[in-house]
PDB file of C-alpha atoms in Angstrom:
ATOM      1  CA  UNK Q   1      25.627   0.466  19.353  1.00  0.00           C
ATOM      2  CA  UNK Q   2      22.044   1.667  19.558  1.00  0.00           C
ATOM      3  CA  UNK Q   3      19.519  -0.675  19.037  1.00  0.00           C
ATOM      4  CA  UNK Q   4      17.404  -0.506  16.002  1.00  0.00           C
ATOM      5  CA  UNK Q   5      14.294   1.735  15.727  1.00  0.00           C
ATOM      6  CA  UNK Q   6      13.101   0.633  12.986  1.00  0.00           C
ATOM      7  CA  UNK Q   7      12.585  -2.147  10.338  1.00  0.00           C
ATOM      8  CA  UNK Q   8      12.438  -1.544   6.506  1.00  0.00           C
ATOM      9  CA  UNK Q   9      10.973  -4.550   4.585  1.00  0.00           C
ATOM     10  CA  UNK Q  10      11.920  -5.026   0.945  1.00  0.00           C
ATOM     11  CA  UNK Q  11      10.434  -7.834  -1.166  1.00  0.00           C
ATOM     12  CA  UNK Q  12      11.795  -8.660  -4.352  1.00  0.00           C
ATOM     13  CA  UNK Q  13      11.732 -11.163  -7.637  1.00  0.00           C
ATOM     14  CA  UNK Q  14      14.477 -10.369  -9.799  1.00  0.00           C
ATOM     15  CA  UNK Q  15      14.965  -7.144  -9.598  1.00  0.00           C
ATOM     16  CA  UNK Q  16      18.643  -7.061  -9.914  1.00  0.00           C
ATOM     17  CA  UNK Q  17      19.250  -4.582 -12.123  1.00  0.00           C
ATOM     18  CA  UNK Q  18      17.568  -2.111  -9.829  1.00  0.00           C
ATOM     19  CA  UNK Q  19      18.064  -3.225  -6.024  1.00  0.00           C
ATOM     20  CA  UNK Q  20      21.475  -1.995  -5.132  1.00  0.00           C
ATOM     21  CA  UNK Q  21      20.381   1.448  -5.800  1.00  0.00           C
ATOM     22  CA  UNK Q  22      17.862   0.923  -3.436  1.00  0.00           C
ATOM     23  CA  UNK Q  23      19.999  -0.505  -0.746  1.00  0.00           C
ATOM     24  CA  UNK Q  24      22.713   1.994  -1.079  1.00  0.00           C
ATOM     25  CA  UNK Q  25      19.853   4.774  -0.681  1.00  0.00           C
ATOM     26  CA  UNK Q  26      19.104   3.451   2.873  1.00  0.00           C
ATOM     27  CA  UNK Q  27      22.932   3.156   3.330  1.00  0.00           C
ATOM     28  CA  UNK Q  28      23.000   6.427   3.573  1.00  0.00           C
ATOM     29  CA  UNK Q  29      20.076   7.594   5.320  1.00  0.00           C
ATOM     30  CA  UNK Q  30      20.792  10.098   8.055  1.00  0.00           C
ATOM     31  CA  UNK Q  31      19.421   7.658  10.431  1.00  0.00           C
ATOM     32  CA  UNK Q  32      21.363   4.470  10.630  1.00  0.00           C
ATOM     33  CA  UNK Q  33      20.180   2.524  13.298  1.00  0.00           C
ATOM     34  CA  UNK Q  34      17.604   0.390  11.727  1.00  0.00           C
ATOM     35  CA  UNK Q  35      16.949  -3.160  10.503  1.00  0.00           C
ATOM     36  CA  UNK Q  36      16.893  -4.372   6.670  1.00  0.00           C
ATOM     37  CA  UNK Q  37      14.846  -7.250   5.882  1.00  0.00           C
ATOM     38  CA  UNK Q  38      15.172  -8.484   2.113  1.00  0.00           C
ATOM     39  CA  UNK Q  39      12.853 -11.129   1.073  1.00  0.00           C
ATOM     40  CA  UNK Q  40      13.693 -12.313  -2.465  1.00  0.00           C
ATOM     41  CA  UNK Q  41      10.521 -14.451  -3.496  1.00  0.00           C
ATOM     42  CA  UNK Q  42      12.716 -16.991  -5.669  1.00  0.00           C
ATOM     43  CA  UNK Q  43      14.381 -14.841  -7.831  1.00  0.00           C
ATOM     44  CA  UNK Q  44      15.572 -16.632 -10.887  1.00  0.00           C
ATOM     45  CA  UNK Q  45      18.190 -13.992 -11.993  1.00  0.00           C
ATOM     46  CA  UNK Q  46      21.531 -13.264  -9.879  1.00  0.00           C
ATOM     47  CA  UNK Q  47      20.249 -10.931  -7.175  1.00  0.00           C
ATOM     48  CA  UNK Q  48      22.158 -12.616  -4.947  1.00  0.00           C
ATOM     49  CA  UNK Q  49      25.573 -12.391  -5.987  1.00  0.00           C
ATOM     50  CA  UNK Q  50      24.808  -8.568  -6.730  1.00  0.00           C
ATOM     51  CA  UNK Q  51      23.866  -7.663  -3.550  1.00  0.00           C
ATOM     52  CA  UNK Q  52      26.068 -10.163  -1.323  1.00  0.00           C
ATOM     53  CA  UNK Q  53      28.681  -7.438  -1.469  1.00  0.00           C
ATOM     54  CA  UNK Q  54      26.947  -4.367  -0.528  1.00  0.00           C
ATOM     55  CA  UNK Q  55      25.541  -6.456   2.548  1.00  0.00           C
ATOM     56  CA  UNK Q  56      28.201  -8.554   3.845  1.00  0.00           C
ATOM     57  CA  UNK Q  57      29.295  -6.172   6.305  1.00  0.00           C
ATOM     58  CA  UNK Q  58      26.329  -4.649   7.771  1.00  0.00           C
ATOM     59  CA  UNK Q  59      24.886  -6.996  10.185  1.00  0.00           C
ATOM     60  CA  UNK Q  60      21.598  -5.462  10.439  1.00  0.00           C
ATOM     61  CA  UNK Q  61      20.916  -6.826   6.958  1.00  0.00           C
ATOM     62  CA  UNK Q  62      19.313  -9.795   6.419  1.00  0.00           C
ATOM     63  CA  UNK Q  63      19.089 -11.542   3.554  1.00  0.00           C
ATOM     64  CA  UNK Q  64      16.142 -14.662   3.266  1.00  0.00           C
ATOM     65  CA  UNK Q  65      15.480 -16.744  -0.325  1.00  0.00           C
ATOM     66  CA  UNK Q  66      12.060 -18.358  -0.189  1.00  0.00           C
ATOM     67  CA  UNK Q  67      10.236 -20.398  -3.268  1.00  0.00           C
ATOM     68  CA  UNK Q  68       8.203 -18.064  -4.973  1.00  0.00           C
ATOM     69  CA  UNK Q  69       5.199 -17.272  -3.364  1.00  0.00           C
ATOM     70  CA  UNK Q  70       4.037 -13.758  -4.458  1.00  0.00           C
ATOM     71  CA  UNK Q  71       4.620 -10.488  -2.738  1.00  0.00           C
ATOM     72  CA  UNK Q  72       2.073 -10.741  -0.175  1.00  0.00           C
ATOM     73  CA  UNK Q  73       3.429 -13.616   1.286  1.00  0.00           C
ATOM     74  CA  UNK Q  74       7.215 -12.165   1.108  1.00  0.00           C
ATOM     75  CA  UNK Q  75       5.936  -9.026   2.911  1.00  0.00           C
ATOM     76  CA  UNK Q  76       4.096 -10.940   5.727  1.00  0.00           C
ATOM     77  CA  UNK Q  77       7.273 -13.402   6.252  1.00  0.00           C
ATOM     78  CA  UNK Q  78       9.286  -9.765   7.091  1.00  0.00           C
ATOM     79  CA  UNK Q  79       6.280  -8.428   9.206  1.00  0.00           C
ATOM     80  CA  UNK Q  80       7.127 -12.051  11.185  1.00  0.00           C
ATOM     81  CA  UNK Q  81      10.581 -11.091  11.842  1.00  0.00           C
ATOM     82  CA  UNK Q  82      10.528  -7.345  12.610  1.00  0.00           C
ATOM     83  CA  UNK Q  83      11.522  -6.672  16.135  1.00  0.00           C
ATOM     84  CA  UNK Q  84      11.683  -2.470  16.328  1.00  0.00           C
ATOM     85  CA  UNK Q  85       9.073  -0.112  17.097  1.00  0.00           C
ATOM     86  CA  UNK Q  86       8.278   0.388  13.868  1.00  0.00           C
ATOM     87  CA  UNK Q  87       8.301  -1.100  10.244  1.00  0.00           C
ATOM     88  CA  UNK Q  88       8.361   0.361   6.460  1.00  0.00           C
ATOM     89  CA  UNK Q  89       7.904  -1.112   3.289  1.00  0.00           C
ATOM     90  CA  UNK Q  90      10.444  -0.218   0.908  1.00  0.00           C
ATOM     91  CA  UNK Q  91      10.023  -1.789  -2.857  1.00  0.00           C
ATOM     92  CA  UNK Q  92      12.842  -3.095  -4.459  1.00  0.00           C
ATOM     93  CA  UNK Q  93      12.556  -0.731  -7.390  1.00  0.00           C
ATOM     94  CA  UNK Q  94      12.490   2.519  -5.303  1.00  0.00           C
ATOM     95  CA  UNK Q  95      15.434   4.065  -3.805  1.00  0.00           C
ATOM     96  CA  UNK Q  96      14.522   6.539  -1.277  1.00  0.00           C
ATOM     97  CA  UNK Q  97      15.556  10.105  -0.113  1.00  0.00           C
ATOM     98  CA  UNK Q  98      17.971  10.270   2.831  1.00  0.00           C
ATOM     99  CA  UNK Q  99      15.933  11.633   5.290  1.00  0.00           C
ATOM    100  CA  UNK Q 100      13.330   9.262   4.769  1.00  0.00           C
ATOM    101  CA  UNK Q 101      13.895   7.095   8.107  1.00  0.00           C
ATOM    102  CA  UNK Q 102      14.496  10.209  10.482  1.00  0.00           C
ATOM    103  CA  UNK Q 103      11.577  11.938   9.393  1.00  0.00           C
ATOM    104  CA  UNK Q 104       8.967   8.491   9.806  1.00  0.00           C
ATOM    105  CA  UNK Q 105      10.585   7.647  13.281  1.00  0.00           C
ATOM    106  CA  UNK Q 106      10.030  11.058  14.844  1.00  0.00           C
ATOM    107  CA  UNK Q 107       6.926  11.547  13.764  1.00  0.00           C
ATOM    108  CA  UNK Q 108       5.906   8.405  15.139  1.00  0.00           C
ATOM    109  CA  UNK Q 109       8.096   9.415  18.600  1.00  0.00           C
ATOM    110  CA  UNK Q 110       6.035  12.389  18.551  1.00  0.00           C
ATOM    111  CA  UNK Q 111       2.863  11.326  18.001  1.00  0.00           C
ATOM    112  CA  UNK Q 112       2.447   7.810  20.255  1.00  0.00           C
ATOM    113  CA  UNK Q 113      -1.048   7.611  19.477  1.00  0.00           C
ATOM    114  CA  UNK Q 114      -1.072   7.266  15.555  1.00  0.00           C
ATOM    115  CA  UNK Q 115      -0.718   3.302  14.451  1.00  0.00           C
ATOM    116  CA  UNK Q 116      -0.114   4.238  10.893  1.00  0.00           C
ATOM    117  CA  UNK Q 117       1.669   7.664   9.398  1.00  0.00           C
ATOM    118  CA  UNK Q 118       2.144   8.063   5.887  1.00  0.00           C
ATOM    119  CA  UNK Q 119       3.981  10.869   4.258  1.00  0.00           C
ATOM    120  CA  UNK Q 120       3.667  12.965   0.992  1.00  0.00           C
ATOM    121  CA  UNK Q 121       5.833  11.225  -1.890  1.00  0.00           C
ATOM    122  CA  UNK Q 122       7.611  12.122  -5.163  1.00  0.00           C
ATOM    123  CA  UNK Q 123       6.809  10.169  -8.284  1.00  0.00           C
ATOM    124  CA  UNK Q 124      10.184   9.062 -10.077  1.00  0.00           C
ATOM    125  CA  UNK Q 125      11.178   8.150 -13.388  1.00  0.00           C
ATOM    126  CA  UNK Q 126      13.589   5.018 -14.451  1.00  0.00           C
ATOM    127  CA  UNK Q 127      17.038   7.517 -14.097  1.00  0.00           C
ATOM    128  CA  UNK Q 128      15.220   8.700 -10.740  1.00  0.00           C
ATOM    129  CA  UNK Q 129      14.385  12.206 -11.476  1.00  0.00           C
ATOM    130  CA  UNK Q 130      11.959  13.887  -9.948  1.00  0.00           C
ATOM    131  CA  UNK Q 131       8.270  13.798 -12.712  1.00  0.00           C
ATOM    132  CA  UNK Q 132       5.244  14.358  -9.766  1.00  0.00           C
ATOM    133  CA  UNK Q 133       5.383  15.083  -6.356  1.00  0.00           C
ATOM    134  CA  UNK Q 134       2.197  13.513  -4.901  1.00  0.00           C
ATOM    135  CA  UNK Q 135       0.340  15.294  -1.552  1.00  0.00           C
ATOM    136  CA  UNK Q 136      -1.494  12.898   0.178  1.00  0.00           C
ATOM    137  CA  UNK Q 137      -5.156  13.767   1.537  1.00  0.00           C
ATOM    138  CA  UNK Q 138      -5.976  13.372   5.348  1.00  0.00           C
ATOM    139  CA  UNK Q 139      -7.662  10.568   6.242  1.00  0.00           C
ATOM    140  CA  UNK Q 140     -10.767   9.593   8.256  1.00  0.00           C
ATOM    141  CA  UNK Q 141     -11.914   6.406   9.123  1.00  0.00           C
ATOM    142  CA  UNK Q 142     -14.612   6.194   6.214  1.00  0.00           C
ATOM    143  CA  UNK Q 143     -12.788   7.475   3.433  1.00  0.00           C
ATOM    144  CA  UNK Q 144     -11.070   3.424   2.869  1.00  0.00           C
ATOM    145  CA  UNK Q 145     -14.736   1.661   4.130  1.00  0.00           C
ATOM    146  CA  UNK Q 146     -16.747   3.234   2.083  1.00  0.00           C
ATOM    147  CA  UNK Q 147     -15.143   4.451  -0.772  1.00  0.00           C
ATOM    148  CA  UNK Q 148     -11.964   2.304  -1.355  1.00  0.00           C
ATOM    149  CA  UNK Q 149      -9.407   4.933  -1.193  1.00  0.00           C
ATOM    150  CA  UNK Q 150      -6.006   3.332  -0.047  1.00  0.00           C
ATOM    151  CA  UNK Q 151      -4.471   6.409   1.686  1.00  0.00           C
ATOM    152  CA  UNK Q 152      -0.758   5.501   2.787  1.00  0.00           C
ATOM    153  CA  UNK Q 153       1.549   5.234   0.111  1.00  0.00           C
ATOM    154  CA  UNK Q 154       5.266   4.856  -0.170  1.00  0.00           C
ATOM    155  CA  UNK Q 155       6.859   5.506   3.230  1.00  0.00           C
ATOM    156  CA  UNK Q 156       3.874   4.559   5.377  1.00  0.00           C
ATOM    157  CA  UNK Q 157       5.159   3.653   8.966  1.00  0.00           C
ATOM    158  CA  UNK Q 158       3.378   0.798  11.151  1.00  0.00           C
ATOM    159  CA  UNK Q 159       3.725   0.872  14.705  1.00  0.00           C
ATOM    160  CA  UNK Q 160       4.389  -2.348  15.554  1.00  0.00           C
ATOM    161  CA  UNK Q 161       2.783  -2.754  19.312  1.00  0.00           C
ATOM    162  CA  UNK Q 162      -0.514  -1.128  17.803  1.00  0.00           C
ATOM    163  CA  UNK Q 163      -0.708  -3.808  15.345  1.00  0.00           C
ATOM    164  CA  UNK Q 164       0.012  -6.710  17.294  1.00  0.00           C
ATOM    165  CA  UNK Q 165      -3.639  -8.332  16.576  1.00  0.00           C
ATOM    166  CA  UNK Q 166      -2.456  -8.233  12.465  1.00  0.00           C
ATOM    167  CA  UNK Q 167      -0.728 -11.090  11.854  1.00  0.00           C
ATOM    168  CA  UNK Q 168      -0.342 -10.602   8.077  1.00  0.00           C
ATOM    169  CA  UNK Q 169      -0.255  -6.993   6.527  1.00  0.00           C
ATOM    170  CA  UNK Q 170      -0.805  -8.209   2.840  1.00  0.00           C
ATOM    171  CA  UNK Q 171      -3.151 -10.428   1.696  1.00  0.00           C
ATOM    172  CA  UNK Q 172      -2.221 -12.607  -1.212  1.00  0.00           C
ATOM    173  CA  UNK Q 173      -5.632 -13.086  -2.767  1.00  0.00           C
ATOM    174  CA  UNK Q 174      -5.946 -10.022  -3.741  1.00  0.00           C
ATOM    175  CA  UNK Q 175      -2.736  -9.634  -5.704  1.00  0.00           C
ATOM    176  CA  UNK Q 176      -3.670  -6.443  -6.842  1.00  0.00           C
ATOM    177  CA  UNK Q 177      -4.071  -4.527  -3.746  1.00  0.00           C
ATOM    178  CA  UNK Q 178      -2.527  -6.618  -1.443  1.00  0.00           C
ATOM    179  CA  UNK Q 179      -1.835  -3.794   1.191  1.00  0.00           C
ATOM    180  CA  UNK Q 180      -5.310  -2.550   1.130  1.00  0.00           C
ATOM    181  CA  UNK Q 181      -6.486  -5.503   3.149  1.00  0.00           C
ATOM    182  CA  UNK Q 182      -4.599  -4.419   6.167  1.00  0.00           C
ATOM    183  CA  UNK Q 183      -5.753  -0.577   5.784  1.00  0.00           C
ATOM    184  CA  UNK Q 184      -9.631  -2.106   5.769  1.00  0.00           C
ATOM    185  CA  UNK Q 185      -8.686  -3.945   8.395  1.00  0.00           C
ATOM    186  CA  UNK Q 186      -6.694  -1.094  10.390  1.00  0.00           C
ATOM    187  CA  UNK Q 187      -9.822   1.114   9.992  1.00  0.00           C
ATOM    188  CA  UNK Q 188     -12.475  -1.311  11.194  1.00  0.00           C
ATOM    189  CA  UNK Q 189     -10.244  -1.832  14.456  1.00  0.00           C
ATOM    190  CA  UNK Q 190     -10.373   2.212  14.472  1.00  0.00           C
ATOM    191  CA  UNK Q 191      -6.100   1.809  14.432  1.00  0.00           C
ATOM    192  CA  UNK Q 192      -5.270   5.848  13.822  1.00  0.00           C
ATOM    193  CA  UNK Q 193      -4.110   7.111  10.880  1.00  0.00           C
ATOM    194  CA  UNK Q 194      -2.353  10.222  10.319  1.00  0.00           C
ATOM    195  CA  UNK Q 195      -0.770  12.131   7.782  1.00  0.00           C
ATOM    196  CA  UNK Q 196       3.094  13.329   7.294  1.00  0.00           C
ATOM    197  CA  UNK Q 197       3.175  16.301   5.788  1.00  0.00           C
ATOM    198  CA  UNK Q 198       6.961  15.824   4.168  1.00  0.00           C
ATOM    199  CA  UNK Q 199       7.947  14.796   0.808  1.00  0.00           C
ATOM    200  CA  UNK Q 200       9.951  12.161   1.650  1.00  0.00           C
ATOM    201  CA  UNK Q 201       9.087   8.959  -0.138  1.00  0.00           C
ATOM    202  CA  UNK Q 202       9.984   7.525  -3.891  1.00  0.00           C
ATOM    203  CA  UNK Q 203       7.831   5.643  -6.086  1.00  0.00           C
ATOM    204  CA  UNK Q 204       9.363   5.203  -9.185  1.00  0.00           C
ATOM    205  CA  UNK Q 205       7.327   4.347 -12.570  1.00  0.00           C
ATOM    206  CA  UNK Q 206       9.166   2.385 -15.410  1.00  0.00           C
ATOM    207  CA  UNK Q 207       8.044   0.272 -18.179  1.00  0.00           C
ATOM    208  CA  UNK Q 208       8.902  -3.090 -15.741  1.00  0.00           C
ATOM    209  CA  UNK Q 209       6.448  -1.618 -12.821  1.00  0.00           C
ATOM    210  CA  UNK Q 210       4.314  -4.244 -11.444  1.00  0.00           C
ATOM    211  CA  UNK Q 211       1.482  -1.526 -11.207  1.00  0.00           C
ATOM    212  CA  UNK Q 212       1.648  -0.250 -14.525  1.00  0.00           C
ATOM    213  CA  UNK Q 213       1.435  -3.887 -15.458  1.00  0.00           C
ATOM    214  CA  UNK Q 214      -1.831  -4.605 -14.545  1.00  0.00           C
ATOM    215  CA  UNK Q 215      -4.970  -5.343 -16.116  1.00  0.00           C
ATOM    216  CA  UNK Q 216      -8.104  -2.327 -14.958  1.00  0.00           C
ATOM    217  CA  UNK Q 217     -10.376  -5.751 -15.108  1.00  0.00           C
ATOM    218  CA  UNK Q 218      -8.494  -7.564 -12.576  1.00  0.00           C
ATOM    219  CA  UNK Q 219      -8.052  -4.657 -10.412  1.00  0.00           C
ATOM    220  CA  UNK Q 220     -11.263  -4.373 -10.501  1.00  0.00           C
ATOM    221  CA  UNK Q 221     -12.281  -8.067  -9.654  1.00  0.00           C
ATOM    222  CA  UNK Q 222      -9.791  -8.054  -6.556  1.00  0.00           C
ATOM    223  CA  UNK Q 223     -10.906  -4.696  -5.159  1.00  0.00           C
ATOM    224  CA  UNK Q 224     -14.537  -5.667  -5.415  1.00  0.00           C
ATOM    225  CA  UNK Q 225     -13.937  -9.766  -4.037  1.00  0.00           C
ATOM    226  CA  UNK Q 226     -11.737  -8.010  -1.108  1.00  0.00           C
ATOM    227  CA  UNK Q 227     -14.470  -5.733   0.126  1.00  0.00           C
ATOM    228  CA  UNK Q 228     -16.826  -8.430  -0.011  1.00  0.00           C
ATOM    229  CA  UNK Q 229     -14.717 -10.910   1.777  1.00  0.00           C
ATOM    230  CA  UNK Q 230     -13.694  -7.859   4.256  1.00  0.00           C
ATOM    231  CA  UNK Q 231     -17.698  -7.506   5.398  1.00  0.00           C
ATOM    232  CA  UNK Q 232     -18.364 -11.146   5.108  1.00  0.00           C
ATOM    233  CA  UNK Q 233     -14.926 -11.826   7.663  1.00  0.00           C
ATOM    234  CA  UNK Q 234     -15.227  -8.352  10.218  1.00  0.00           C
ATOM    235  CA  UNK Q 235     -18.537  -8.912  11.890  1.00  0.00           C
ATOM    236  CA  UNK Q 236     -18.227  -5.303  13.723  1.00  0.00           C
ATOM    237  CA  UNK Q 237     -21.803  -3.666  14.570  1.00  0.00           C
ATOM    238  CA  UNK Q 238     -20.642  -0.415  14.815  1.00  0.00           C
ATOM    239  CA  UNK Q 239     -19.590  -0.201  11.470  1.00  0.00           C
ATOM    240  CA  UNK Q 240     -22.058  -2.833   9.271  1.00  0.00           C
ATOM    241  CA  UNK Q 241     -24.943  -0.083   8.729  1.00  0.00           C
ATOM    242  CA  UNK Q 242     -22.030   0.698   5.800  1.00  0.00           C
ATOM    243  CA  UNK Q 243     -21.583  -2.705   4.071  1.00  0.00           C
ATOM    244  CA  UNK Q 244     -24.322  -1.769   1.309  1.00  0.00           C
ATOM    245  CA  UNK Q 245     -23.546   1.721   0.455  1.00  0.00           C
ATOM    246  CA  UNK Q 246     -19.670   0.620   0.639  1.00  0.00           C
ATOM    247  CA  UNK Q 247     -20.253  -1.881  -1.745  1.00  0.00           C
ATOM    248  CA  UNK Q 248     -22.173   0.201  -3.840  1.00  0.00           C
ATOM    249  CA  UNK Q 249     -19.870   2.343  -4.665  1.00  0.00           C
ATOM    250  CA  UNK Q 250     -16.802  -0.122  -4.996  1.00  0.00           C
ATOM    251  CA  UNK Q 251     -19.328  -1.216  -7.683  1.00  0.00           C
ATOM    252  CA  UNK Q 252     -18.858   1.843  -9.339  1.00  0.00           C
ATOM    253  CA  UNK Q 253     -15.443   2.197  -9.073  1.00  0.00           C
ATOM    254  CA  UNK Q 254     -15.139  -1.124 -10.955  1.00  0.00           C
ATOM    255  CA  UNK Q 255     -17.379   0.380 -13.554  1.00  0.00           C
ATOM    256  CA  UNK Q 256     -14.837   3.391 -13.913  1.00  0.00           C
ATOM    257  CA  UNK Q 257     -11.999   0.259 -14.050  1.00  0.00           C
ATOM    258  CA  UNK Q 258     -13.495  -1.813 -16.489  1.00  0.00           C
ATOM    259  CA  UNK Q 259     -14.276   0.984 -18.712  1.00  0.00           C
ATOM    260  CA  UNK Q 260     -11.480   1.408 -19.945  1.00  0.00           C
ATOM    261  CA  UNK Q 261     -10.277  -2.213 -20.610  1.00  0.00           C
ATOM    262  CA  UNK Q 262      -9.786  -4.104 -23.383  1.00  0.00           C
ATOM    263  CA  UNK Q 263     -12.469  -6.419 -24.593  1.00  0.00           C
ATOM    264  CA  UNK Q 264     -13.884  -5.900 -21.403  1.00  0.00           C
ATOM    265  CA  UNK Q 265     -16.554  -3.710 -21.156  1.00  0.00           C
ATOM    266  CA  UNK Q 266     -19.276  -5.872 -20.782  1.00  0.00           C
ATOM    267  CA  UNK Q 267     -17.810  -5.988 -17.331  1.00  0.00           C
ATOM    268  CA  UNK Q 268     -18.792  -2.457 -16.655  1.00  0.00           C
ATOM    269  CA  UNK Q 269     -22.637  -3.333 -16.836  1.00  0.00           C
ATOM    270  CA  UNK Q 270     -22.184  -6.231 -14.563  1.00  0.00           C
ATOM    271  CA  UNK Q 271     -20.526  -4.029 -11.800  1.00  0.00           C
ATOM    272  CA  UNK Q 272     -23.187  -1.321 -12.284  1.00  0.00           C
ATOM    273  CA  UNK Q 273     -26.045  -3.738 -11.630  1.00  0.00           C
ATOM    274  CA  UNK Q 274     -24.218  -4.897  -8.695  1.00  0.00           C
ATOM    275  CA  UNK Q 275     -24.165  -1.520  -7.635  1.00  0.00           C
ATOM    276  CA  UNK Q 276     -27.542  -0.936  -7.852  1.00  0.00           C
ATOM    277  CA  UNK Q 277     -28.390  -4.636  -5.813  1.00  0.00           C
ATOM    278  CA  UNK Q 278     -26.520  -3.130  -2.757  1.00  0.00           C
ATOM    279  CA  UNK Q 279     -27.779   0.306  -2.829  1.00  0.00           C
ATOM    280  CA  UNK Q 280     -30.174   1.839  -5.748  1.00  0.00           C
ATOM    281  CA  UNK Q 281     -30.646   4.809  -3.909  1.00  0.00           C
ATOM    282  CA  UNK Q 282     -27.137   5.447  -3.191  1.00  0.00           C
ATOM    283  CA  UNK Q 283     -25.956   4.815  -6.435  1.00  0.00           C
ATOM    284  CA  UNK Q 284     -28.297   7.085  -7.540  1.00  0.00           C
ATOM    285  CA  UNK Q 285     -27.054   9.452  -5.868  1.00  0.00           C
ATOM    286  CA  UNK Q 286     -23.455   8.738  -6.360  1.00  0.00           C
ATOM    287  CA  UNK Q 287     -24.111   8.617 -10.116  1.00  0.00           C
ATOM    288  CA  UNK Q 288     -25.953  12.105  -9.841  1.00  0.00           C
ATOM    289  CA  UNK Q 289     -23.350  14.148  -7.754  1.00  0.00           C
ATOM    290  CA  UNK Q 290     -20.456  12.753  -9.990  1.00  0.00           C
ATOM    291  CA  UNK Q 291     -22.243  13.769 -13.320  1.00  0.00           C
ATOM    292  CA  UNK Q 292     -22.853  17.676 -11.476  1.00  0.00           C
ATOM    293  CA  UNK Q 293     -19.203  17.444 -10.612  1.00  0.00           C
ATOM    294  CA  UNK Q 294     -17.806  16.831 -13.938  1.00  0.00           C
ATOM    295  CA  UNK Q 295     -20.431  19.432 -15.427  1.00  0.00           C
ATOM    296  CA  UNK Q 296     -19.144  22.520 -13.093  1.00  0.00           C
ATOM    297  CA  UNK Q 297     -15.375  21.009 -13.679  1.00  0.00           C
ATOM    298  CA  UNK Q 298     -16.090  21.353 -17.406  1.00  0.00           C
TER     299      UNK Q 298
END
């Protein structure tokens, strides 16, 4: 038997009623010699008994029950075990196309010096249909430090010796954008990013989706505490000439957050004046070249 290329990850907290789908998708991905890590963070419903018999005879499942401790911390205990080349992320709520492994593993086979690839995705609904296909832009080292953009989506593919300095690829005090840590981190360490151009992802949007969940304020508290923590914990002089436009303008995407919240406005002001501490010119300008854009779009 060949030895495993590559290691899918899937966290999960009771998501019972959706899981199997997803593990019978990789069941029958067109490459089959790969690793299955499922991390159920103390699942209170029976995900357990449903997927005991859909795993019981593949040995290159593993199945691990831990208290609940958030998805962060479920992710990073996987990223602990993975032995392959390479490791994916693969939610518990999205099942994913068959090709999806074959495609990520030659790409990365083909291009040795890329640490991270991430592919184009489709958008799915709850019967998973097809509703968006989403074409992911190239990135460049800048695009994440200075203006928060977290490029790889569903699918992206860590090398695993390029990363061997990044012990945890979530970080669980930012529970809203727990895998942007580890891109920050990947781009001040200039790790190289590259883009697959293949649809060959799922993310799948339903009612019970953790991201639709979520609260524009406290997105907007954890992306702005992570990039301050980020520059306060990465001392790298090559890059800290960007710290104060960088967190000018995650200042003013928490404006754009907060906006639109609830009751929560007031927050908007706060993050523009803490936009204009870090940089007045550059918000300046940032405020002036988004206003011309939205005039010519109009």
């Amino acid at each position: 038997m060949k030895s495993s290329r590559i290691t899918v990850i899937t966290p999960t907290y009771n998501r019972a009623n959706m899981l199997p789908e997803v593990i019978k998708s990789l069941q029958k991905q067109t490459l089959q010699n790969f690793d299955h890590i499922i991390i159920d963070d103390g699942s209170t419903d029976n995900t357990k008994d449903v997927i005991t018999p859909l795993i019981k005879n593949n040995k290159n499942t593993q199945y691990i029950y831990q208290e609940n401790a958030g998805e962060a911390a479920a992710v990073n205990v996987g990223w602990s075990l993975a032995q392959t080349d390479y490791v994916v992320i693969v939610n518990s709520d999205d099942p994913q196309p068959s090709n999806l492994l074959e495609t990520i593993v030659e790409f990365m086979d083909n291009h040795p010096d890329v640490a991270i690839g991430y592919p184009d995705w489709f958008k799915i609904d709850e019967n998973s249909k097809v509703i968006e296909s989403v074409e992911c832009m190239d990135y460049d080292r800048n695009t994440i430090l200075l203006h928060g953009y977290c490029i790889p989506g569903p699918g992206a593919v860590l090398r695993r010796s390029a990363l061997t300095d990044i012990t945890q690829i979530r970080d669980g005090r930012f529970p809203t954008v727990t895998d942007l840590g580890c891109w920050l981190v990947c781009a001040a360490h200039q790790k190289h990013f590259k883009r697959i151009p293949k649809f060959v992802s799922n993310w799948r949007s339903h009612d019970e989706g953790i991201t639709l969940a979520l609260k524009g304020h406290k997105i907007a508290k954890d992306l702005y505490d992570l990039y301050k923590t980020f520059w306060t914990e990465n001392n790298h002089a090559e890059i800290n000439h960007l710290k104060r436009q960088s967190m000018a303008n995650i200042s003013l995407l928490c404006v754009a957050k907060t906006l639109t919240a609830p009751n929560k406005k007031y927050l908007s002001i706060s993050y523009l004046l803490k936009a204009f501490c870090w940089s007045p010119s550059g918000t300046l300008i940032n405020i002036f070249n988004r206003l011309r854009k939205k005039r010519y779009a109009s």
